Each structure stands twice: as structure tokens, then as C-alpha cells.
Amino acid sequence: MRVAVVSDIHSNLEGLESVLADIKSQGISEIICLGDIVGYGPNPRECIDYAMQWKVCLLGNHDQGALFDPEGFNTGAERAIYWTRAQLENCRDNLQQAHRRWDFLGELPRQYQEGDFLFVHGSARNPLNEYVFPEDIYNRRKMEKIFALVPKYVFQGHTHVPGVFTEDLRFFSPEDIHYEYPLGPQKLMINVGSVGQPRDGDPRACYVIIDEDRIQFRRVEYPLEQTIQKIYAIPELDNFLGDRLREGR
């Protein structure tokens, strides 16, 4: 298996296109997306159009929020979801493509498994909504219950914080492991980070390459000021959603 795994694009077209260029430069053609194509950012339609071309795409909680009423979102995220829905509905120039986008979102699965590799948005226990944060290594009961459901390796997103969780309850950030980690006999949870809204203090887009017996974290710079200015120009999107891109928080 040699595949790129992306997650949490959040309608950030500049971040996505920069990541896709990096994936292409690595000679990789297969992409698996762990969900949250939309939400927060200014280009939901364009990001969905890219996602429709990939090998696998899963449902994220923001994708579900665009399809149905958003539940559990803060005010800024909820406003962004309603604006996103309006963008997907108001496509009179190309109704056929609008229907394709809705059908695509409505058919997204919650998980995908290929041999020892499980792919989810949240966790192996709750593929859509459960967060697994680095500090959860101190919650032995939670982690043991989740690891019991992991076939061998699970790739997840949702927190926007990349890194590797080991079955003996350690967490390694990409910097800790020099951006690479072997795929050995031990069970692993791998958070691939976020393409469109990193939250680990590094504003660069993040994704993971699965390359035979190892994984590689990739950080990609993109013209984030373009994305920020787009967000500022849309009254329904809070300025904070743009501001946080600069700090990766």
C-alpha cells in the first residue's frame, strides 16, 4: 500500500491544492480522505469536487452537519455550516453538479477497512464523533476500550492534531519522531492532522503517506492569507476562523 491520507479539509481550497501538488510530487495517485471536507472555510463546492475524484472519502461530523441540522457545534461553526449548506444549494448555474455534490455527501461511509488498516474520522469506537486527544494517553480506560476495536492500525482525524498513539499509551508528535514511524507488530492509532485548519501550533497543512512498512507525516506551506481574506469577505463566517489559520490553533 502506498497512499496519501488526508483529513479535515474544511473548505480550504488553497490548503487542499497545495497538499494535492505535494502528493503528486511524491508519485502518489491514491488518496483516502477521513472526512470534514466542508465547514469553517470559504470554498466548500470546490473542495467537494476534488474529493469526488478520490479512492475513498469518509463522512465527517461537519459533512453530516451540512446534510442535516448541526448538533453540538459552537456558534461560529454552526453559522459556517448553515452558510456552507446555502452554497451547496444555490448552484443554479449547474444544477446537475449541485445534485452530484449532495448525492456524494449523502453516500459517504463512516469507516473503511483494508486488511489491517482501518480508516475513520473520529475513532474506532465512534467513527464520526469521538475525539482522541494527546492527553487521552492518561485515560487508560478510554484508550484500552478504543484499542480493543483496532484491527492493527487505525487512521483518524477530527482533532486536527497529528501524531501517533501506541498501545502502551504513549503519544508522539510528528516532530518527536522526525516525521516518520514504522508500522510494526504493535497496534497504533495515527492522527493524520488537518489539511485546512491545523491545531498543533504549526500553520502548515498536514497529511500522511502510508508507504509499505512506515508512515510519513508531510507538512505543506500554502498561501493562507488568501484563505483568510476570503473568510473575512464573507459576513456569515467569523473572522476568528481566518485568524486561527495564522497560528495553527
PDB file of N, CA and C in Angstrom, residues 92-168:
ATOM      1  N   ARG A  92     -27.574  27.423  -9.209  1.00  0.00           N
ATOM      2  CA  ARG A  92     -28.470  27.388 -10.347  1.00  0.00           C
ATOM      3  C   ARG A  92     -27.732  27.332 -11.681  1.00  0.00           C
ATOM      4  N   ASP A  93     -26.460  27.736 -11.682  1.00  0.00           N
ATOM      5  CA  ASP A  93     -25.683  27.707 -12.921  1.00  0.00           C
ATOM      6  C   ASP A  93     -25.340  26.283 -13.337  1.00  0.00           C
ATOM      7  N   ASN A  94     -25.363  25.346 -12.371  1.00  0.00           N
ATOM      8  CA  ASN A  94     -25.017  23.958 -12.690  1.00  0.00           C
ATOM      9  C   ASN A  94     -25.760  23.043 -11.715  1.00  0.00           C
ATOM     10  N   LEU A  95     -27.048  22.854 -11.979  1.00  0.00           N
ATOM     11  CA  LEU A  95     -27.871  22.057 -11.075  1.00  0.00           C
ATOM     12  C   LEU A  95     -27.446  20.605 -11.043  1.00  0.00           C
ATOM     13  N   GLN A  96     -26.973  20.104 -12.172  1.00  0.00           N
ATOM     14  CA  GLN A  96     -26.544  18.707 -12.220  1.00  0.00           C
ATOM     15  C   GLN A  96     -25.368  18.465 -11.278  1.00  0.00           C
ATOM     16  N   GLN A  97     -24.385  19.371 -11.301  1.00  0.00           N
ATOM     17  CA  GLN A  97     -23.242  19.216 -10.411  1.00  0.00           C
ATOM     18  C   GLN A  97     -23.655  19.412  -8.954  1.00  0.00           C
ATOM     19  N   ALA A  98     -24.606  20.307  -8.711  1.00  0.00           N
ATOM     20  CA  ALA A  98     -25.104  20.502  -7.353  1.00  0.00           C
ATOM     21  C   ALA A  98     -25.721  19.220  -6.818  1.00  0.00           C
ATOM     22  N   HIS A  99     -26.504  18.547  -7.641  1.00  0.00           N
ATOM     23  CA  HIS A  99     -27.107  17.277  -7.225  1.00  0.00           C
ATOM     24  C   HIS A  99     -26.033  16.222  -6.986  1.00  0.00           C
ATOM     25  N   ARG A 100     -25.004  16.211  -7.817  1.00  0.00           N
ATOM     26  CA  ARG A 100     -23.907  15.250  -7.626  1.00  0.00           C
ATOM     27  C   ARG A 100     -23.223  15.456  -6.279  1.00  0.00           C
ATOM     28  N   ARG A 101     -23.010  16.720  -5.915  1.00  0.00           N
ATOM     29  CA  ARG A 101     -22.348  17.011  -4.637  1.00  0.00           C
ATOM     30  C   ARG A 101     -23.195  16.512  -3.462  1.00  0.00           C
ATOM     31  N   TRP A 102     -24.499  16.808  -3.501  1.00  0.00           N
ATOM     32  CA  TRP A 102     -25.367  16.354  -2.419  1.00  0.00           C
ATOM     33  C   TRP A 102     -25.401  14.834  -2.348  1.00  0.00           C
ATOM     34  N   ASP A 103     -25.526  14.182  -3.505  1.00  0.00           N
ATOM     35  CA  ASP A 103     -25.548  12.715  -3.531  1.00  0.00           C
ATOM     36  C   ASP A 103     -24.250  12.141  -2.977  1.00  0.00           C
ATOM     37  N   PHE A 104     -23.130  12.764  -3.343  1.00  0.00           N
ATOM     38  CA  PHE A 104     -21.827  12.314  -2.868  1.00  0.00           C
ATOM     39  C   PHE A 104     -21.747  12.398  -1.349  1.00  0.00           C
ATOM     40  N   LEU A 105     -22.111  13.553  -0.782  1.00  0.00           N
ATOM     41  CA  LEU A 105     -22.072  13.702   0.677  1.00  0.00           C
ATOM     42  C   LEU A 105     -23.010  12.706   1.356  1.00  0.00           C
ATOM     43  N   GLY A 106     -24.193  12.521   0.777  1.00  0.00           N
ATOM     44  CA  GLY A 106     -25.184  11.648   1.390  1.00  0.00           C
ATOM     45  C   GLY A 106     -24.810  10.184   1.374  1.00  0.00           C
ATOM     46  N   GLU A 107     -23.879   9.807   0.531  1.00  0.00           N
ATOM     47  CA  GLU A 107     -23.483   8.396   0.418  1.00  0.00           C
ATOM     48  C   GLU A 107     -22.141   8.095   1.079  1.00  0.00           C
ATOM     49  N   LEU A 108     -21.541   9.077   1.752  1.00  0.00           N
ATOM     50  CA  LEU A 108     -20.229   8.843   2.359  1.00  0.00           C
ATOM     51  C   LEU A 108     -20.334   7.824   3.498  1.00  0.00           C
ATOM     52  N   PRO A 109     -19.463   6.822   3.522  1.00  0.00           N
ATOM     53  CA  PRO A 109     -19.468   5.847   4.625  1.00  0.00           C
ATOM     54  C   PRO A 109     -18.797   6.418   5.867  1.00  0.00           C
ATOM     55  N   ARG A 110     -19.022   5.771   7.004  1.00  0.00           N
ATOM     56  CA  ARG A 110     -18.427   6.227   8.264  1.00  0.00           C
ATOM     57  C   ARG A 110     -17.080   5.582   8.534  1.00  0.00           C
ATOM     58  N   GLN A 111     -16.768   4.500   7.869  1.00  0.00           N
ATOM     59  CA  GLN A 111     -15.461   3.884   8.047  1.00  0.00           C
ATOM     60  C   GLN A 111     -15.112   3.054   6.820  1.00  0.00           C
ATOM     61  N   TYR A 112     -13.835   2.746   6.718  1.00  0.00           N
ATOM     62  CA  TYR A 112     -13.337   1.946   5.600  1.00  0.00           C
ATOM     63  C   TYR A 112     -12.200   1.097   6.128  1.00  0.00           C
ATOM     64  N   GLN A 113     -12.197  -0.181   5.760  1.00  0.00           N
ATOM     65  CA  GLN A 113     -11.128  -1.066   6.208  1.00  0.00           C
ATOM     66  C   GLN A 113     -10.514  -1.790   5.027  1.00  0.00           C
ATOM     67  N   GLU A 114      -9.199  -1.867   5.041  1.00  0.00           N
ATOM     68  CA  GLU A 114      -8.441  -2.586   4.022  1.00  0.00           C
ATOM     69  C   GLU A 114      -7.372  -3.401   4.739  1.00  0.00           C
ATOM     70  N   GLY A 115      -7.665  -4.697   4.948  1.00  0.00           N
ATOM     71  CA  GLY A 115      -6.746  -5.551   5.697  1.00  0.00           C
ATOM     72  C   GLY A 115      -6.610  -5.082   7.131  1.00  0.00           C
ATOM     73  N   ASP A 116      -5.372  -4.850   7.556  1.00  0.00           N
ATOM     74  CA  ASP A 116      -5.094  -4.399   8.922  1.00  0.00           C
ATOM     75  C   ASP A 116      -5.307  -2.896   9.108  1.00  0.00           C
ATOM     76  N   PHE A 117      -5.706  -2.203   8.066  1.00  0.00           N
ATOM     77  CA  PHE A 117      -5.817  -0.747   8.103  1.00  0.00           C
ATOM     78  C   PHE A 117      -7.280  -0.334   8.204  1.00  0.00           C
ATOM     79  N   LEU A 118      -7.603   0.377   9.283  1.00  0.00           N
ATOM     80  CA  LEU A 118      -8.940   0.914   9.473  1.00  0.00           C
ATOM     81  C   LEU A 118      -8.864   2.436   9.353  1.00  0.00           C
ATOM     82  N   PHE A 119      -9.829   3.009   8.663  1.00  0.00           N
ATOM     83  CA  PHE A 119      -9.863   4.462   8.445  1.00  0.00           C
ATOM     84  C   PHE A 119     -11.193   4.999   8.971  1.00  0.00           C
ATOM     85  N   VAL A 120     -11.122   6.027   9.827  1.00  0.00           N
ATOM     86  CA  VAL A 120     -12.313   6.636  10.410  1.00  0.00           C
ATOM     87  C   VAL A 120     -12.079   8.143  10.507  1.00  0.00           C
ATOM     88  N   HIS A 121     -13.130   8.872  10.829  1.00  0.00           N
ATOM     89  CA  HIS A 121     -12.961  10.298  11.098  1.00  0.00           C
ATOM     90  C   HIS A 121     -12.607  10.537  12.558  1.00  0.00           C
ATOM     91  N   GLY A 122     -13.395   9.948  13.467  1.00  0.00           N
ATOM     92  CA  GLY A 122     -13.200  10.189  14.891  1.00  0.00           C
ATOM     93  C   GLY A 122     -12.340   9.147  15.576  1.00  0.00           C
ATOM     94  N   SER A 123     -12.924   7.972  15.825  1.00  0.00           N
ATOM     95  CA  SER A 123     -12.185   6.895  16.483  1.00  0.00           C
ATOM     96  C   SER A 123     -12.749   5.554  16.040  1.00  0.00           C
ATOM     97  N   ALA A 124     -12.054   4.474  16.395  1.00  0.00           N
ATOM     98  CA  ALA A 124     -12.544   3.136  16.077  1.00  0.00           C
ATOM     99  C   ALA A 124     -13.828   2.830  16.836  1.00  0.00           C
ATOM    100  N   ARG A 125     -14.030   3.467  17.981  1.00  0.00           N
ATOM    101  CA  ARG A 125     -15.226   3.229  18.785  1.00  0.00           C
ATOM    102  C   ARG A 125     -16.416   4.044  18.292  1.00  0.00           C
ATOM    103  N   ASN A 126     -16.166   5.271  17.919  1.00  0.00           N
ATOM    104  CA  ASN A 126     -17.213   6.153  17.397  1.00  0.00           C
ATOM    105  C   ASN A 126     -16.646   6.840  16.161  1.00  0.00           C
ATOM    106  N   PRO A 127     -16.832   6.238  14.980  1.00  0.00           N
ATOM    107  CA  PRO A 127     -16.147   6.715  13.770  1.00  0.00           C
ATOM    108  C   PRO A 127     -16.441   8.155  13.400  1.00  0.00           C
ATOM    109  N   LEU A 128     -17.578   8.692  13.834  1.00  0.00           N
ATOM    110  CA  LEU A 128     -17.946  10.036  13.407  1.00  0.00           C
ATOM    111  C   LEU A 128     -17.558  11.122  14.407  1.00  0.00           C
ATOM    112  N   ASN A 129     -17.790  10.885  15.704  1.00  0.00           N
ATOM    113  CA  ASN A 129     -17.788  11.999  16.655  1.00  0.00           C
ATOM    114  C   ASN A 129     -16.776  11.946  17.797  1.00  0.00           C
ATOM    115  N   GLU A 130     -16.135  10.822  18.059  1.00  0.00           N
ATOM    116  CA  GLU A 130     -15.267  10.765  19.248  1.00  0.00           C
ATOM    117  C   GLU A 130     -13.910  11.405  18.987  1.00  0.00           C
ATOM    118  N   TYR A 131     -13.522  12.282  19.895  1.00  0.00           N
ATOM    119  CA  TYR A 131     -12.199  12.900  19.838  1.00  0.00           C
ATOM    120  C   TYR A 131     -11.203  12.044  20.621  1.00  0.00           C
ATOM    121  N   VAL A 132     -10.003  11.883  20.067  1.00  0.00           N
ATOM    122  CA  VAL A 132      -8.899  11.259  20.803  1.00  0.00           C
ATOM    123  C   VAL A 132      -7.748  12.256  20.800  1.00  0.00           C
ATOM    124  N   PHE A 133      -7.557  12.919  21.944  1.00  0.00           N
ATOM    125  CA  PHE A 133      -6.536  13.945  22.075  1.00  0.00           C
ATOM    126  C   PHE A 133      -5.251  13.351  22.645  1.00  0.00           C
ATOM    127  N   PRO A 134      -4.111  14.031  22.443  1.00  0.00           N
ATOM    128  CA  PRO A 134      -2.854  13.523  23.013  1.00  0.00           C
ATOM    129  C   PRO A 134      -2.939  13.255  24.514  1.00  0.00           C
ATOM    130  N   GLU A 135      -3.642  14.102  25.266  1.00  0.00           N
ATOM    131  CA  GLU A 135      -3.729  13.921  26.718  1.00  0.00           C
ATOM    132  C   GLU A 135      -4.558  12.703  27.115  1.00  0.00           C
ATOM    133  N   ASP A 136      -5.252  12.092  26.166  1.00  0.00           N
ATOM    134  CA  ASP A 136      -6.031  10.895  26.480  1.00  0.00           C
ATOM    135  C   ASP A 136      -5.152   9.691  26.794  1.00  0.00           C
ATOM    136  N   ILE A 137      -3.860   9.779  26.572  1.00  0.00           N
ATOM    137  CA  ILE A 137      -2.974   8.681  26.977  1.00  0.00           C
ATOM    138  C   ILE A 137      -3.025   8.482  28.495  1.00  0.00           C
ATOM    139  N   TYR A 138      -3.497   9.505  29.236  1.00  0.00           N
ATOM    140  CA  TYR A 138      -3.620   9.379  30.689  1.00  0.00           C
ATOM    141  C   TYR A 138      -4.980   8.828  31.101  1.00  0.00           C
ATOM    142  N   ASN A 139      -5.841   8.580  30.118  1.00  0.00           N
ATOM    143  CA  ASN A 139      -7.150   7.991  30.381  1.00  0.00           C
ATOM    144  C   ASN A 139      -7.098   6.534  29.922  1.00  0.00           C
ATOM    145  N   ARG A 140      -6.525   5.706  30.771  1.00  0.00           N
ATOM    146  CA  ARG A 140      -6.266   4.311  30.392  1.00  0.00           C
ATOM    147  C   ARG A 140      -7.541   3.583  29.976  1.00  0.00           C
ATOM    148  N   ARG A 141      -8.609   3.775  30.694  1.00  0.00           N
ATOM    149  CA  ARG A 141      -9.844   3.050  30.391  1.00  0.00           C
ATOM    150  C   ARG A 141     -10.350   3.398  28.997  1.00  0.00           C
ATOM    151  N   LYS A 142     -10.383   4.684  28.678  1.00  0.00           N
ATOM    152  CA  LYS A 142     -10.835   5.110  27.351  1.00  0.00           C
ATOM    153  C   LYS A 142      -9.959   4.513  26.261  1.00  0.00           C
ATOM    154  N   MET A 143      -8.655   4.622  26.413  1.00  0.00           N
ATOM    155  CA  MET A 143      -7.742   4.177  25.361  1.00  0.00           C
ATOM    156  C   MET A 143      -7.772   2.665  25.191  1.00  0.00           C
ATOM    157  N   GLU A 144      -7.853   1.923  26.287  1.00  0.00           N
ATOM    158  CA  GLU A 144      -7.894   0.463  26.180  1.00  0.00           C
ATOM    159  C   GLU A 144      -9.157   0.004  25.464  1.00  0.00           C
ATOM    160  N   LYS A 145     -10.277   0.682  25.728  1.00  0.00           N
ATOM    161  CA  LYS A 145     -11.528   0.313  25.061  1.00  0.00           C
ATOM    162  C   LYS A 145     -11.457   0.603  23.563  1.00  0.00           C
ATOM    163  N   ILE A 146     -10.819   1.710  23.197  1.00  0.00           N
ATOM    164  CA  ILE A 146     -10.697   2.033  21.781  1.00  0.00           C
ATOM    165  C   ILE A 146      -9.722   1.088  21.099  1.00  0.00           C
ATOM    166  N   PHE A 147      -8.567   0.852  21.719  1.00  0.00           N
ATOM    167  CA  PHE A 147      -7.570  -0.028  21.112  1.00  0.00           C
ATOM    168  C   PHE A 147      -8.105  -1.454  20.927  1.00  0.00           C
ATOM    169  N   ALA A 148      -9.033  -1.865  21.785  1.00  0.00           N
ATOM    170  CA  ALA A 148      -9.620  -3.204  21.646  1.00  0.00           C
ATOM    171  C   ALA A 148     -10.365  -3.353  20.325  1.00  0.00           C
ATOM    172  N   LEU A 149     -10.773  -2.238  19.725  1.00  0.00           N
ATOM    173  CA  LEU A 149     -11.519  -2.258  18.470  1.00  0.00           C
ATOM    174  C   LEU A 149     -10.636  -2.005  17.249  1.00  0.00           C
ATOM    175  N   VAL A 150      -9.347  -1.795  17.471  1.00  0.00           N
ATOM    176  CA  VAL A 150      -8.411  -1.506  16.385  1.00  0.00           C
ATOM    177  C   VAL A 150      -7.862  -2.805  15.825  1.00  0.00           C
ATOM    178  N   PRO A 151      -8.026  -3.072  14.523  1.00  0.00           N
ATOM    179  CA  PRO A 151      -7.500  -4.322  13.958  1.00  0.00           C
ATOM    180  C   PRO A 151      -5.981  -4.407  14.069  1.00  0.00           C
ATOM    181  N   LYS A 152      -5.296  -3.370  13.678  1.00  0.00           N
ATOM    182  CA  LYS A 152      -3.848  -3.232  13.861  1.00  0.00           C
ATOM    183  C   LYS A 152      -3.440  -1.768  13.786  1.00  0.00           C
ATOM    184  N   TYR A 153      -3.882  -1.115  12.714  1.00  0.00           N
ATOM    185  CA  TYR A 153      -3.589   0.306  12.560  1.00  0.00           C
ATOM    186  C   TYR A 153      -4.897   1.040  12.243  1.00  0.00           C
ATOM    187  N   VAL A 154      -5.133   2.137  12.928  1.00  0.00           N
ATOM    188  CA  VAL A 154      -6.291   2.959  12.602  1.00  0.00           C
ATOM    189  C   VAL A 154      -5.806   4.373  12.306  1.00  0.00           C
ATOM    190  N   PHE A 155      -6.326   4.939  11.234  1.00  0.00           N
ATOM    191  CA  PHE A 155      -6.004   6.303  10.821  1.00  0.00           C
ATOM    192  C   PHE A 155      -7.239   7.163  11.076  1.00  0.00           C
ATOM    193  N   GLN A 156      -7.026   8.296  11.748  1.00  0.00           N
ATOM    194  CA  GLN A 156      -8.146   9.124  12.161  1.00  0.00           C
ATOM    195  C   GLN A 156      -7.765  10.608  12.084  1.00  0.00           C
ATOM    196  N   GLY A 157      -8.793  11.462  12.224  1.00  0.00           N
ATOM    197  CA  GLY A 157      -8.579  12.908  12.189  1.00  0.00           C
ATOM    198  C   GLY A 157      -9.341  13.553  13.322  1.00  0.00           C
ATOM    199  N   HIS A 158     -10.217  14.519  12.983  1.00  0.00           N
ATOM    200  CA  HIS A 158     -11.196  15.111  13.900  1.00  0.00           C
ATOM    201  C   HIS A 158     -10.605  16.121  14.879  1.00  0.00           C
ATOM    202  N   THR A 159      -9.467  15.822  15.525  1.00  0.00           N
ATOM    203  CA  THR A 159      -8.876  16.755  16.486  1.00  0.00           C
ATOM    204  C   THR A 159      -8.005  17.803  15.813  1.00  0.00           C
ATOM    205  N   HIS A 160      -7.565  17.539  14.588  1.00  0.00           N
ATOM    206  CA  HIS A 160      -6.646  18.409  13.848  1.00  0.00           C
ATOM    207  C   HIS A 160      -5.245  18.419  14.468  1.00  0.00           C
ATOM    208  N   VAL A 161      -4.959  17.463  15.331  1.00  0.00           N
ATOM    209  CA  VAL A 161      -3.654  17.379  15.993  1.00  0.00           C
ATOM    210  C   VAL A 161      -2.972  16.082  15.557  1.00  0.00           C
ATOM    211  N   PRO A 162      -1.939  16.156  14.710  1.00  0.00           N
ATOM    212  CA  PRO A 162      -1.319  14.943  14.182  1.00  0.00           C
ATOM    213  C   PRO A 162      -0.406  14.248  15.191  1.00  0.00           C
ATOM    214  N   GLY A 163      -0.252  12.946  15.022  1.00  0.00           N
ATOM    215  CA  GLY A 163       0.664  12.200  15.872  1.00  0.00           C
ATOM    216  C   GLY A 163       0.314  10.733  15.923  1.00  0.00           C
ATOM    217  N   VAL A 164       1.127   9.973  16.661  1.00  0.00           N
ATOM    218  CA  VAL A 164       0.978   8.524  16.770  1.00  0.00           C
ATOM    219  C   VAL A 164       0.706   8.142  18.215  1.00  0.00           C
ATOM    220  N   PHE A 165      -0.370   7.378  18.430  1.00  0.00           N
ATOM    221  CA  PHE A 165      -0.684   6.795  19.730  1.00  0.00           C
ATOM    222  C   PHE A 165      -0.282   5.321  19.705  1.00  0.00           C
ATOM    223  N   THR A 166       0.467   4.881  20.708  1.00  0.00           N
ATOM    224  CA  THR A 166       0.853   3.474  20.793  1.00  0.00           C
ATOM    225  C   THR A 166      -0.024   2.754  21.813  1.00  0.00           C
ATOM    226  N   GLU A 167      -0.073   1.431  21.693  1.00  0.00           N
ATOM    227  CA  GLU A 167      -0.949   0.652  22.567  1.00  0.00           C
ATOM    228  C   GLU A 167      -0.482   0.694  24.020  1.00  0.00           C
ATOM    229  N   ASP A 168       0.794   0.990  24.241  1.00  0.00           N
ATOM    230  CA  ASP A 168       1.277   1.132  25.616  1.00  0.00           C
ATOM    231  C   ASP A 168       1.127   2.562  26.124  1.00  0.00           C
TER     232      ASP A 168
END
